[in-house]
Amino acid sequence: MKWDRARAKSALLLLLALAVLSGLAWRSGVSVPADAPLMGDEALVDETQDSRPKLIALTFDDGPRRSTTTALLDGLAERGVHATFFLIGAQVADCRDVVRRMDREGHQIGIHTFDHVRLTDLNRADFDAQVEKTRAALKSALGHNDFLLRPPYGMLDESVKAWAGCPIILWSVDPEDWKDRDAGRVVDQVTAQARDGGIILMHDIFPESVEAALEIVDILHAQGYYFCTIEELFAARQIPLEAGKSYWNAYP
Ligand code: NI
């Protein structure tokens, strides 16, 4: 299990980028009239302004599905956005190139079981047939082994925590995009519920969800949000991700 071998390099680069962004935000928030008297540095600091950038994570379950996932990856690449994908093991074999593309383009990858089954009340062998089998399929495709877990339906018990072997990632915003597949409603709900440190749950297997996700990115970008992977989000907030523990958000 090398999930805790955090991709230190990318997390560090993100932190550096955030430091630069936060410096820019702070500077742009300060305006001094040309004829203002000279002041000490302290007088220039606006204490009411939060200079820290707002971070949020987009996560997608139930893929990969070649048509919709590829369209989503194209849209995210155009926008320079990294997301996190919790994959169905049974769908990996036919989409190994798509999964490799996710990994290559800086997205984070997690396990969403092999057959999309609930993980509670399973014995160890059945649990492993869902989680370890998916982990092995992903390792075979990608050559590394540091995958997060999102249990279907968010259902957890003590056995799931004990056997996960990695952090368990839940969510703070769930627009239930599968229910009516109404992109406009999903956009409205997610943008209304978005907050700094949030984790958005969507599904990259519907064209309407792909359309909604890209519109959400554009709207939240304009509101000053920075999209990052789960690992980057928690690293930036200095919250350690631990195997067997569950996480709903990284609120400040
Ligand atoms: Ni699911």
Coordinates of N, CA and C and ligand atoms in Angstrom, one line a residue:
M1 N 0.9 -1.2 0.0 CA 0.0 0.0 0.0 C 0.9 1.2 0.0
K2 N 0.9 1.9 -1.1 CA 1.8 3.1 -1.1 C 1.0 4.4 -1.3
W3 N -0.3 4.3 -0.8 CA -1.1 5.6 -0.9 C -0.4 6.6 -0.1
D4 N 0.2 6.3 1.0 CA 0.8 7.3 1.9 C 2.1 7.8 1.4
R5 N 2.6 7.1 0.3 CA 3.8 7.7 -0.4 C 3.2 8.8 -1.2
A6 N 2.8 9.8 -0.5 CA 2.1 10.9 -1.1 C 2.9 11.4 -2.3
R7 N 2.2 11.8 -3.4 CA 3.0 12.3 -4.5 C 3.6 13.6 -4.1
A8 N 4.6 13.5 -3.3 CA 5.1 14.7 -2.6 C 5.5 15.8 -3.6
K9 N 6.0 15.4 -4.8 CA 6.4 16.4 -5.7 C 5.3 17.2 -6.2
S10 N 4.2 16.5 -6.6 CA 3.0 17.3 -7.2 C 2.4 18.1 -6.1
A11 N 2.3 17.6 -4.8 CA 1.7 18.3 -3.7 C 2.6 19.6 -3.5
L12 N 3.9 19.4 -3.5 CA 4.8 20.6 -3.3 C 4.6 21.6 -4.3
L13 N 4.5 21.2 -5.6 CA 4.3 22.1 -6.7 C 3.0 22.9 -6.5
L14 N 1.9 22.1 -6.0 CA 0.6 22.8 -5.8 C 0.8 23.8 -4.7
L15 N 1.4 23.5 -3.7 CA 1.6 24.4 -2.6 C 2.3 25.7 -3.0
L16 N 3.3 25.5 -3.8 CA 4.1 26.6 -4.3 C 3.1 27.5 -5.2
A17 N 2.3 26.8 -6.0 CA 1.4 27.6 -6.9 C 0.4 28.3 -6.0
L18 N -0.1 27.7 -5.0 CA -1.0 28.3 -4.1 C -0.4 29.5 -3.4
A19 N 0.8 29.4 -3.0 CA 1.5 30.5 -2.3 C 1.6 31.7 -3.3
V20 N 1.9 31.4 -4.5 CA 2.0 32.5 -5.5 C 0.6 33.1 -5.7
L21 N -0.4 32.2 -5.9 CA -1.8 32.7 -6.1 C -2.2 33.6 -4.9
S22 N -1.9 33.1 -3.7 CA -2.4 33.8 -2.5 C -1.7 35.1 -2.4
G23 N -0.4 35.1 -2.8 CA 0.3 36.4 -2.8 C -0.3 37.4 -3.8
L24 N -0.7 36.9 -5.0 CA -1.3 37.7 -6.0 C -2.7 38.2 -5.5
A25 N -3.4 37.3 -4.8 CA -4.8 37.7 -4.4 C -4.6 38.8 -3.3
W26 N -3.6 38.6 -2.4 CA -3.5 39.6 -1.4 C -3.1 40.9 -2.0
R27 N -2.2 40.9 -2.9 CA -1.7 42.2 -3.5 C -2.8 42.9 -4.3
S28 N -3.6 42.1 -5.0 CA -4.7 42.7 -5.8 C -5.8 43.3 -4.9
G29 N -5.8 42.8 -3.6 CA -6.8 43.3 -2.7 C -6.5 44.6 -2.0
V30 N -5.3 45.0 -2.3 CA -4.8 46.3 -1.6 C -4.7 47.4 -2.6
S31 N -5.4 48.5 -2.4 CA -5.2 49.6 -3.3 C -4.8 50.8 -2.5
V32 N -3.8 51.5 -2.9 CA -3.3 52.7 -2.2 C -3.4 53.8 -3.1
P33 N -4.2 54.9 -2.8 CA -4.2 56.0 -3.7 C -2.8 56.6 -3.9
A34 N -2.7 57.2 -5.1 CA -1.3 57.7 -5.4 C -0.9 58.7 -4.5
D35 N -1.8 59.5 -3.9 CA -1.4 60.6 -3.0 C -1.5 60.2 -1.6
A36 N -1.6 58.9 -1.3 CA -1.7 58.5 0.1 C -0.4 58.7 0.8
P37 N -0.5 59.1 2.1 CA 0.8 59.3 2.8 C 1.5 57.9 3.0
L38 N 2.8 57.9 3.2 CA 3.5 56.7 3.4 C 3.0 56.1 4.7
M39 N 2.8 54.8 4.6 CA 2.3 54.1 5.8 C 3.3 52.9 6.1
G40 N 3.2 52.4 7.3 CA 4.0 51.2 7.7 C 3.3 50.0 7.0
D41 N 4.0 48.9 6.9 CA 3.5 47.7 6.3 C 2.2 47.2 6.9
E42 N 2.1 47.4 8.2 CA 0.9 46.9 8.9 C -0.3 47.6 8.4
A43 N -0.2 48.8 8.1 CA -1.4 49.6 7.7 C -1.9 49.1 6.3
L44 N -1.0 48.4 5.6 CA -1.4 48.0 4.2 C -2.2 46.6 4.3
V45 N -2.1 45.9 5.4 CA -2.7 44.6 5.4 C -4.2 44.7 5.8
D46 N -5.0 44.2 4.9 CA -6.4 44.3 5.1 C -6.8 43.0 5.9
E47 N -7.1 43.1 7.1 CA -7.3 41.9 8.0 C -8.6 41.2 7.6
T48 N -9.5 41.9 6.9 CA -10.8 41.3 6.6 C -10.7 40.4 5.4
Q49 N -9.6 40.5 4.6 CA -9.5 39.8 3.4 C -8.9 38.4 3.6
D50 N -9.5 37.4 3.3 CA -8.9 36.0 3.4 C -8.1 35.8 2.1
S51 N -6.8 35.8 2.3 CA -5.9 35.7 1.1 C -5.8 34.3 0.6
R52 N -6.3 33.3 1.4 CA -6.1 31.9 1.0 C -7.0 31.6 -0.1
P53 N -6.5 30.9 -1.2 CA -7.4 30.6 -2.3 C -8.4 29.5 -1.8
K54 N -9.6 29.6 -2.5 CA -10.6 28.6 -2.2 C -10.3 27.3 -3.0
L55 N -10.3 26.2 -2.3 CA -10.0 24.9 -3.0 C -11.2 24.0 -3.0
I56 N -11.4 23.2 -4.0 CA -12.5 22.3 -4.1 C -12.1 21.1 -5.0
A57 N -12.7 20.0 -4.7 CA -12.3 18.7 -5.4 C -13.6 18.2 -6.2
L58 N -13.4 18.0 -7.5 CA -14.4 17.3 -8.2 C -14.1 15.8 -8.2
T59 N -15.1 15.0 -7.9 CA -14.8 13.5 -7.9 C -15.9 12.9 -8.8
F60 N -15.5 11.9 -9.5 CA -16.5 11.2 -10.4 C -16.5 9.7 -10.1
D61 N -17.7 9.1 -10.0 CA -17.8 7.7 -9.7 C -18.4 6.9 -10.9
D62 N -18.2 5.6 -10.9 CA -18.9 4.7 -11.7 C -18.3 4.5 -13.1
G63 N -17.2 5.3 -13.5 CA -16.6 5.1 -14.8 C -15.5 4.1 -14.7
P64 N -14.7 4.0 -15.7 CA -14.7 4.8 -16.9 C -15.7 4.3 -17.9
R65 N -16.3 5.2 -18.6 CA -17.1 4.9 -19.8 C -16.5 5.7 -21.0
R66 N -16.0 4.9 -22.0 CA -15.2 5.5 -23.0 C -15.7 6.9 -23.5
S67 N -16.9 6.9 -24.0 CA -17.4 8.1 -24.6 C -17.5 9.3 -23.7
T68 N -18.2 9.1 -22.6 CA -18.4 10.3 -21.7 C -17.1 10.6 -20.9
T69 N -16.4 9.7 -20.5 CA -15.1 10.0 -19.7 C -14.1 10.7 -20.6
T70 N -14.0 10.3 -21.9 CA -13.1 10.9 -22.8 C -13.5 12.4 -23.0
A71 N -14.8 12.6 -23.2 CA -15.3 14.0 -23.4 C -15.0 14.8 -22.1
L72 N -15.1 14.2 -21.0 CA -14.8 15.0 -19.7 C -13.3 15.3 -19.6
L73 N -12.5 14.3 -19.9 CA -11.0 14.5 -19.8 C -10.6 15.6 -20.8
D74 N -11.2 15.6 -22.0 CA -10.9 16.7 -22.9 C -11.3 18.1 -22.3
G75 N -12.5 18.2 -21.8 CA -12.9 19.4 -21.2 C -12.1 19.9 -20.0
L76 N -11.7 18.9 -19.1 CA -10.9 19.2 -18.0 C -9.5 19.7 -18.4
A77 N -8.9 19.0 -19.5 CA -7.6 19.4 -20.0 C -7.6 20.8 -20.5
E78 N -8.7 21.2 -21.3 CA -8.8 22.5 -21.8 C -8.8 23.6 -20.7
R79 N -9.3 23.2 -19.5 CA -9.4 24.1 -18.4 C -8.3 24.0 -17.4
G80 N -7.4 23.0 -17.6 CA -6.3 22.9 -16.7 C -6.7 22.4 -15.3
V81 N -7.8 21.6 -15.3 CA -8.4 21.1 -14.0 C -8.1 19.6 -13.8
H82 N -7.7 19.3 -12.6 CA -7.5 17.9 -12.1 C -8.6 17.5 -11.3
A83 N -9.1 16.2 -11.5 CA -10.2 15.7 -10.7 C -9.7 14.3 -10.2
T84 N -10.7 13.7 -9.5 CA -10.4 12.4 -8.9 C -11.5 11.4 -9.4
F85 N -11.1 10.2 -9.9 CA -12.0 9.3 -10.5 C -12.0 8.0 -9.7
F86 N -13.2 7.6 -9.2 CA -13.3 6.3 -8.5 C -13.9 5.3 -9.5
L87 N -13.1 4.3 -9.8 CA -13.4 3.5 -11.0 C -14.0 2.2 -10.6
I88 N -14.8 1.6 -11.5 CA -15.4 0.3 -11.4 C -14.4 -0.7 -12.1
G89 N -13.9 -1.6 -11.3 CA -12.9 -2.5 -11.7 C -13.2 -3.3 -13.0
A90 N -14.5 -3.7 -13.1 CA -14.9 -4.5 -14.3 C -14.8 -3.7 -15.6
Q91 N -14.8 -2.4 -15.5 CA -14.8 -1.5 -16.7 C -13.3 -1.1 -17.1
V92 N -12.4 -1.5 -16.3 CA -11.0 -1.1 -16.5 C -10.4 -1.8 -17.7
A93 N -10.6 -3.1 -17.8 CA -9.9 -3.8 -18.9 C -10.2 -3.3 -20.3
D94 N -11.4 -2.8 -20.5 CA -11.8 -2.3 -21.9 C -11.4 -0.8 -22.0
C95 N -10.9 -0.2 -21.0 CA -10.6 1.2 -21.0 C -9.2 1.5 -20.4
R96 N -8.3 0.6 -20.6 CA -7.0 0.8 -20.0 C -6.3 2.1 -20.5
D97 N -6.5 2.4 -21.8 CA -5.9 3.6 -22.3 C -6.5 4.9 -21.7
V98 N -7.8 4.8 -21.4 CA -8.5 6.0 -20.8 C -8.0 6.2 -19.4
V99 N -7.8 5.0 -18.7 CA -7.3 5.1 -17.3 C -5.9 5.6 -17.3
R100 N -5.1 5.2 -18.2 CA -3.7 5.6 -18.3 C -3.7 7.1 -18.6
R101 N -4.6 7.6 -19.5 CA -4.7 9.0 -19.8 C -5.0 9.8 -18.5
M102 N -6.0 9.3 -17.8 CA -6.3 10.0 -16.5 C -5.0 10.2 -15.7
D103 N -4.3 9.1 -15.5 CA -3.1 9.1 -14.6 C -2.1 10.1 -15.2
R104 N -1.9 10.0 -16.5 CA -0.8 10.8 -17.2 C -1.1 12.3 -17.1
E105 N -2.4 12.6 -17.1 CA -2.8 14.0 -17.2 C -3.0 14.6 -15.8
G106 N -2.6 13.9 -14.7 CA -2.6 14.5 -13.4 C -3.8 14.2 -12.6
H107 N -4.8 13.4 -13.0 CA -5.9 13.1 -12.2 C -5.6 12.0 -11.2
Q108 N -6.4 12.0 -10.2 CA -6.1 11.0 -9.2 C -7.2 9.8 -9.4
I109 N -6.7 8.6 -9.1 CA -7.6 7.4 -9.4 C -7.8 6.7 -8.1
G110 N -9.1 6.2 -7.9 CA -9.5 5.5 -6.8 C -10.3 4.3 -7.2
I111 N -10.7 3.5 -6.2 CA -11.4 2.2 -6.3 C -12.9 2.4 -5.9
H112 N -13.8 1.9 -6.8 CA -15.2 2.0 -6.4 C -15.8 0.6 -6.5
T113 N -15.1 -0.4 -6.2 CA -15.4 -1.8 -6.2 C -15.3 -2.3 -7.7
F114 N -15.3 -3.7 -7.8 CA -15.2 -4.3 -9.1 C -16.5 -4.3 -9.8
D115 N -17.6 -4.6 -9.1 CA -18.9 -4.7 -9.7 C -20.0 -3.7 -9.2
H116 N -19.5 -2.7 -8.5 CA -20.4 -1.7 -7.9 C -21.4 -2.4 -7.0
V117 N -20.9 -3.0 -5.9 CA -21.7 -3.6 -4.9 C -21.4 -2.9 -3.6
R118 N -22.4 -3.0 -2.6 CA -22.2 -2.4 -1.3 C -21.1 -3.3 -0.6
L119 N -20.2 -2.6 0.1 CA -19.1 -3.4 0.8 C -19.4 -3.8 2.2
T120 N -20.5 -3.4 2.7 CA -20.9 -3.8 4.1 C -21.4 -5.2 4.1
D121 N -21.1 -5.8 5.2 CA -21.6 -7.2 5.5 C -21.0 -8.2 4.5
L122 N -19.8 -7.9 4.0 CA -19.1 -8.9 3.2 C -18.1 -9.7 4.0
N123 N -17.8 -10.9 3.7 CA -16.7 -11.6 4.3 C -15.4 -11.1 3.6
R124 N -14.3 -11.5 4.2 CA -13.0 -11.0 3.7 C -12.8 -11.4 2.2
A125 N -13.1 -12.6 1.9 CA -12.9 -13.0 0.5 C -13.7 -12.2 -0.5
D126 N -15.0 -12.0 -0.1 CA -15.8 -11.2 -1.0 C -15.4 -9.7 -1.1
F127 N -14.9 -9.2 0.0 CA -14.4 -7.8 0.1 C -13.2 -7.8 -0.9
D128 N -12.3 -8.7 -0.8 CA -11.1 -8.7 -1.6 C -11.4 -8.8 -3.1
A129 N -12.5 -9.6 -3.4 CA -12.9 -9.8 -4.8 C -13.4 -8.5 -5.4
Q130 N -13.8 -7.6 -4.5 CA -14.3 -6.3 -5.0 C -13.2 -5.2 -5.0
V131 N -12.4 -5.2 -3.9 CA -11.5 -4.1 -3.7 C -10.1 -4.5 -4.1
E132 N -9.6 -5.6 -3.7 CA -8.2 -6.0 -4.1 C -8.2 -6.3 -5.5
K133 N -9.2 -6.9 -6.1 CA -9.2 -7.2 -7.5 C -9.2 -6.0 -8.3
T134 N -9.9 -4.9 -7.9 CA -9.8 -3.7 -8.6 C -8.5 -3.0 -8.5
R135 N -7.9 -3.1 -7.2 CA -6.6 -2.5 -7.0 C -5.6 -3.2 -7.9
A136 N -5.7 -4.5 -8.1 CA -4.8 -5.3 -8.9 C -4.9 -4.9 -10.4
A137 N -6.2 -4.7 -10.8 CA -6.4 -4.2 -12.2 C -5.8 -2.9 -12.5
L138 N -6.0 -2.0 -11.5 CA -5.4 -0.6 -11.7 C -3.9 -0.6 -11.7
K139 N -3.4 -1.5 -10.8 CA -1.9 -1.5 -10.7 C -1.3 -2.1 -12.0
S140 N -2.0 -3.1 -12.5 CA -1.6 -3.6 -13.8 C -1.6 -2.6 -14.9
A141 N -2.6 -1.7 -14.9 CA -2.7 -0.7 -16.0 C -1.7 0.4 -15.8
L142 N -1.5 0.8 -14.5 CA -0.7 2.0 -14.2 C 0.6 1.8 -13.6
G143 N 0.9 0.7 -13.0 CA 2.2 0.4 -12.5 C 2.4 1.0 -11.1
H144 N 1.4 1.6 -10.5 CA 1.6 2.0 -9.1 C 0.3 1.6 -8.4
N145 N 0.3 1.8 -7.1 CA -0.6 1.1 -6.2 C -1.2 2.0 -5.2
D146 N -1.3 3.3 -5.4 CA -1.7 4.2 -4.4 C -3.1 4.8 -4.6
F147 N -4.1 3.9 -4.5 CA -5.4 4.2 -4.8 C -6.3 4.4 -3.6
L148 N -7.1 5.5 -3.7 CA -8.1 5.7 -2.6 C -9.3 4.8 -2.8
L149 N -10.2 4.8 -1.8 CA -11.4 4.0 -1.9 C -12.6 4.9 -1.7
R150 N -13.6 4.7 -2.6 CA -14.9 5.2 -2.3 C -15.9 4.1 -2.3
P151 N -16.5 3.7 -1.2 CA -17.5 2.6 -1.2 C -18.8 3.0 -1.9
P152 N -19.4 2.2 -2.7 CA -20.6 2.5 -3.3 C -21.7 2.9 -2.3
Y153 N -22.5 3.9 -2.6 CA -23.5 4.4 -1.7 C -23.0 5.0 -0.4
G154 N -21.6 5.2 -0.3 CA -21.0 5.7 0.9 C -21.2 4.8 2.1
M155 N -21.5 3.5 1.8 CA -21.8 2.6 3.0 C -20.5 2.0 3.5
L156 N -20.3 2.2 4.9 CA -19.1 1.8 5.6 C -19.5 0.9 6.8
D157 N -18.6 0.0 7.2 CA -18.7 -0.6 8.5 C -17.3 -0.8 9.0
E158 N -17.2 -1.4 10.1 CA -15.8 -1.5 10.7 C -15.0 -2.4 9.9
S159 N -15.5 -3.4 9.2 CA -14.7 -4.3 8.4 C -14.2 -3.5 7.2
V160 N -15.0 -2.7 6.6 CA -14.6 -1.9 5.4 C -13.4 -1.1 5.8
K161 N -13.5 -0.4 7.0 CA -12.4 0.4 7.4 C -11.1 -0.4 7.7
A162 N -11.3 -1.6 8.3 CA -10.2 -2.4 8.7 C -9.5 -3.0 7.4
W163 N -10.2 -3.3 6.4 CA -9.7 -3.9 5.2 C -9.3 -3.0 4.1
A164 N -9.7 -1.8 4.1 CA -9.6 -0.9 3.0 C -8.1 -0.8 2.5
G165 N -7.2 -0.6 3.5 CA -5.8 -0.5 3.1 C -5.5 0.9 2.5
C166 N -6.4 1.8 2.6 CA -6.1 3.2 2.1 C -7.2 4.1 2.7
P167 N -7.1 5.4 2.5 CA -8.1 6.3 3.0 C -9.4 6.1 2.2
I168 N -10.5 6.4 2.9 CA -11.9 6.2 2.4 C -12.4 7.6 2.2
I169 N -12.8 7.9 0.9 CA -13.2 9.3 0.6 C -14.7 9.4 0.3
L170 N -15.4 10.2 1.0 CA -16.8 10.4 0.8 C -17.0 11.8 0.2
W171 N -18.0 12.5 0.5 CA -18.2 13.8 -0.2 C -19.0 14.8 0.6
S172 N -19.0 16.0 0.2 CA -19.8 17.0 0.9 C -20.9 17.6 0.0
V173 N -20.8 17.4 -1.3 CA -21.9 18.0 -2.2 C -22.3 16.8 -3.1
D174 N -23.6 16.5 -3.1 CA -24.1 15.4 -3.9 C -25.3 15.9 -4.6
P175 N -25.2 16.3 -5.9 CA -26.4 16.8 -6.6 C -27.3 15.6 -7.2
E176 N -26.9 14.4 -6.9 CA -27.7 13.2 -7.4 C -27.9 13.4 -8.9
D177 N -26.8 13.6 -9.6 CA -26.8 13.8 -11.1 C -27.4 12.7 -11.9
W178 N -27.4 11.5 -11.3 CA -28.0 10.3 -11.9 C -29.5 10.3 -12.0
K179 N -30.1 11.1 -11.1 CA -31.5 11.0 -10.9 C -32.3 11.5 -12.0
D180 N -32.1 12.8 -12.4 CA -32.9 13.3 -13.5 C -32.0 13.7 -14.7
R181 N -30.7 13.6 -14.5 CA -29.8 13.9 -15.6 C -30.2 15.3 -16.3
D182 N -30.4 16.2 -15.4 CA -30.7 17.6 -15.8 C -29.5 18.5 -15.5
A183 N -28.8 18.8 -16.5 CA -27.5 19.5 -16.3 C -27.7 20.9 -15.7
G184 N -28.8 21.6 -16.0 CA -29.0 22.9 -15.4 C -29.3 22.8 -14.0
R185 N -30.1 21.9 -13.5 CA -30.3 21.7 -12.1 C -29.1 21.3 -11.3
V186 N -28.3 20.4 -11.9 CA -27.1 20.0 -11.3 C -26.1 21.2 -11.1
V187 N -26.0 22.0 -12.1 CA -25.1 23.1 -12.1 C -25.5 24.1 -10.9
D188 N -26.8 24.3 -10.9 CA -27.4 25.3 -9.9 C -27.1 24.7 -8.5
Q189 N -27.4 23.4 -8.3 CA -27.2 22.9 -7.0 C -25.8 22.8 -6.5
V190 N -24.9 22.4 -7.4 CA -23.5 22.3 -7.0 C -22.9 23.7 -6.7
T191 N -23.2 24.7 -7.6 CA -22.6 26.0 -7.4 C -23.2 26.7 -6.1
A192 N -24.5 26.3 -5.8 CA -25.1 26.9 -4.6 C -24.4 26.3 -3.3
Q193 N -24.1 25.0 -3.4 CA -23.6 24.3 -2.2 C -22.1 24.3 -2.1
A194 N -21.4 24.8 -3.1 CA -19.9 24.7 -3.1 C -19.4 25.6 -2.0
R195 N -18.4 25.1 -1.3 CA -17.6 25.9 -0.3 C -16.2 25.4 -0.3
D196 N -15.4 26.3 0.3 CA -13.9 26.0 0.4 C -13.7 24.7 1.1
G197 N -12.9 23.8 0.5 CA -12.6 22.5 1.1 C -13.6 21.4 0.8
G198 N -14.6 21.7 -0.1 CA -15.6 20.7 -0.4 C -15.2 19.6 -1.4
I199 N -16.0 18.6 -1.3 CA -15.7 17.4 -2.3 C -17.1 17.2 -3.0
I200 N -17.0 17.4 -4.3 CA -18.3 17.2 -5.1 C -18.3 15.8 -5.7
L201 N -19.5 15.2 -5.6 CA -19.7 13.8 -6.1 C -20.5 13.9 -7.4
M202 N -20.0 13.4 -8.5 CA -20.7 13.3 -9.7 C -20.4 12.0 -10.4
H203 N -20.9 11.8 -11.6 CA -20.8 10.5 -12.3 C -20.4 10.8 -13.8
D204 N -19.3 10.3 -14.2 CA -18.8 10.6 -15.5 C -19.3 9.6 -16.6
I205 N -20.5 9.0 -16.3 CA -21.1 8.0 -17.3 C -22.3 8.6 -18.0
F206 N -22.6 9.9 -17.7 CA -23.8 10.5 -18.4 C -23.3 11.8 -19.1
P207 N -23.7 12.0 -20.4 CA -23.3 13.2 -21.1 C -23.8 14.4 -20.3
E208 N -25.0 14.4 -19.7 CA -25.5 15.6 -19.0 C -24.6 15.9 -17.8
S209 N -24.0 14.9 -17.2 CA -23.1 15.1 -16.0 C -21.8 15.7 -16.5
V210 N -21.3 15.3 -17.6 CA -20.1 15.9 -18.2 C -20.3 17.4 -18.5
E211 N -21.4 17.6 -19.2 CA -21.8 19.0 -19.5 C -21.9 19.9 -18.3
A212 N -22.6 19.3 -17.2 CA -22.7 20.1 -16.0 C -21.4 20.3 -15.3
A213 N -20.5 19.3 -15.3 CA -19.3 19.4 -14.6 C -18.4 20.5 -15.2
L214 N -18.4 20.6 -16.5 CA -17.5 21.6 -17.1 C -18.1 23.0 -16.9
E215 N -19.4 23.1 -16.9 CA -20.0 24.4 -16.6 C -19.8 24.8 -15.1
I216 N -19.8 23.8 -14.2 CA -19.5 24.1 -12.8 C -18.1 24.6 -12.7
V217 N -17.1 24.0 -13.4 CA -15.8 24.4 -13.4 C -15.7 25.9 -13.8
D218 N -16.3 26.2 -14.9 CA -16.3 27.6 -15.4 C -16.9 28.6 -14.4
I219 N -18.0 28.2 -13.8 CA -18.6 29.2 -12.8 C -17.8 29.3 -11.6
L220 N -17.3 28.2 -11.0 CA -16.5 28.3 -9.8 C -15.1 28.9 -10.0
H221 N -14.6 28.7 -11.2 CA -13.3 29.4 -11.5 C -13.5 30.9 -11.4
A222 N -14.6 31.4 -12.0 CA -14.9 32.8 -12.0 C -15.1 33.3 -10.5
Q223 N -15.5 32.4 -9.6 CA -15.7 32.8 -8.2 C -14.4 32.6 -7.4
G224 N -13.3 32.2 -8.1 CA -12.0 32.2 -7.4 C -11.7 30.8 -6.8
Y225 N -12.4 29.8 -7.2 CA -12.1 28.4 -6.8 C -10.9 27.8 -7.6
Y226 N -10.1 27.0 -6.9 CA -9.1 26.3 -7.6 C -9.4 24.8 -7.4
F227 N -9.5 24.1 -8.5 CA -9.8 22.7 -8.5 C -8.6 21.8 -8.3
C228 N -8.7 20.9 -7.4 CA -7.5 20.0 -7.1 C -8.0 18.6 -6.9
T229 N -7.0 17.6 -6.9 CA -7.3 16.3 -6.6 C -7.6 16.1 -5.1
I230 N -8.1 15.0 -4.7 CA -8.3 14.7 -3.2 C -6.9 14.9 -2.5
E231 N -5.9 14.2 -3.1 CA -4.6 14.2 -2.4 C -4.1 15.7 -2.3
E232 N -4.2 16.4 -3.3 CA -3.7 17.8 -3.3 C -4.6 18.7 -2.3
L233 N -5.9 18.4 -2.3 CA -6.7 19.2 -1.4 C -6.3 19.0 0.1
F234 N -6.1 17.7 0.5 CA -5.8 17.5 1.9 C -4.4 17.9 2.2
A235 N -3.5 17.8 1.2 CA -2.1 18.2 1.4 C -2.1 19.7 1.7
A236 N -2.8 20.4 0.8 CA -2.8 21.9 1.0 C -3.4 22.3 2.3
R237 N -4.3 21.5 2.9 CA -4.9 21.8 4.2 C -4.1 21.2 5.3
Q238 N -3.1 20.5 5.0 CA -2.2 19.8 6.0 C -3.0 18.9 6.8
I239 N -4.0 18.2 6.2 CA -4.7 17.1 6.9 C -4.2 15.8 6.4
P240 N -3.6 15.0 7.2 CA -3.0 13.7 6.7 C -4.1 12.8 6.4
L241 N -4.0 12.1 5.3 CA -5.0 11.0 4.9 C -4.4 9.7 5.4
E242 N -5.2 9.0 6.2 CA -4.8 7.8 6.8 C -5.6 6.6 6.4
A243 N -4.9 5.5 6.2 CA -5.6 4.2 5.7 C -6.7 3.9 6.8
G244 N -7.9 3.5 6.2 CA -9.0 3.1 7.1 C -9.8 4.2 7.7
K245 N -9.4 5.4 7.5 CA -10.2 6.5 8.0 C -11.0 7.1 6.9
S246 N -12.2 7.7 7.2 CA -13.1 8.3 6.2 C -13.1 9.8 6.3
Y247 N -13.2 10.4 5.1 CA -13.1 11.9 5.0 C -14.3 12.4 4.1
W248 N -15.0 13.4 4.7 CA -16.1 14.0 3.9 C -15.7 15.3 3.3
N249 N -14.7 16.0 3.8 CA -14.4 17.3 3.3 C -13.0 17.7 3.9
A250 N -12.5 18.9 3.4 CA -11.3 19.5 4.0 C -11.6 20.9 4.3
Y251 N -12.7 21.2 5.0 CA -13.1 22.5 5.3 C -12.0 23.2 6.1
P252 N -11.8 24.5 5.9 CA -10.8 25.2 6.8 C -11.2 25.2 8.2
Ligands
NI1 NI -21.3 4.5 -7.6

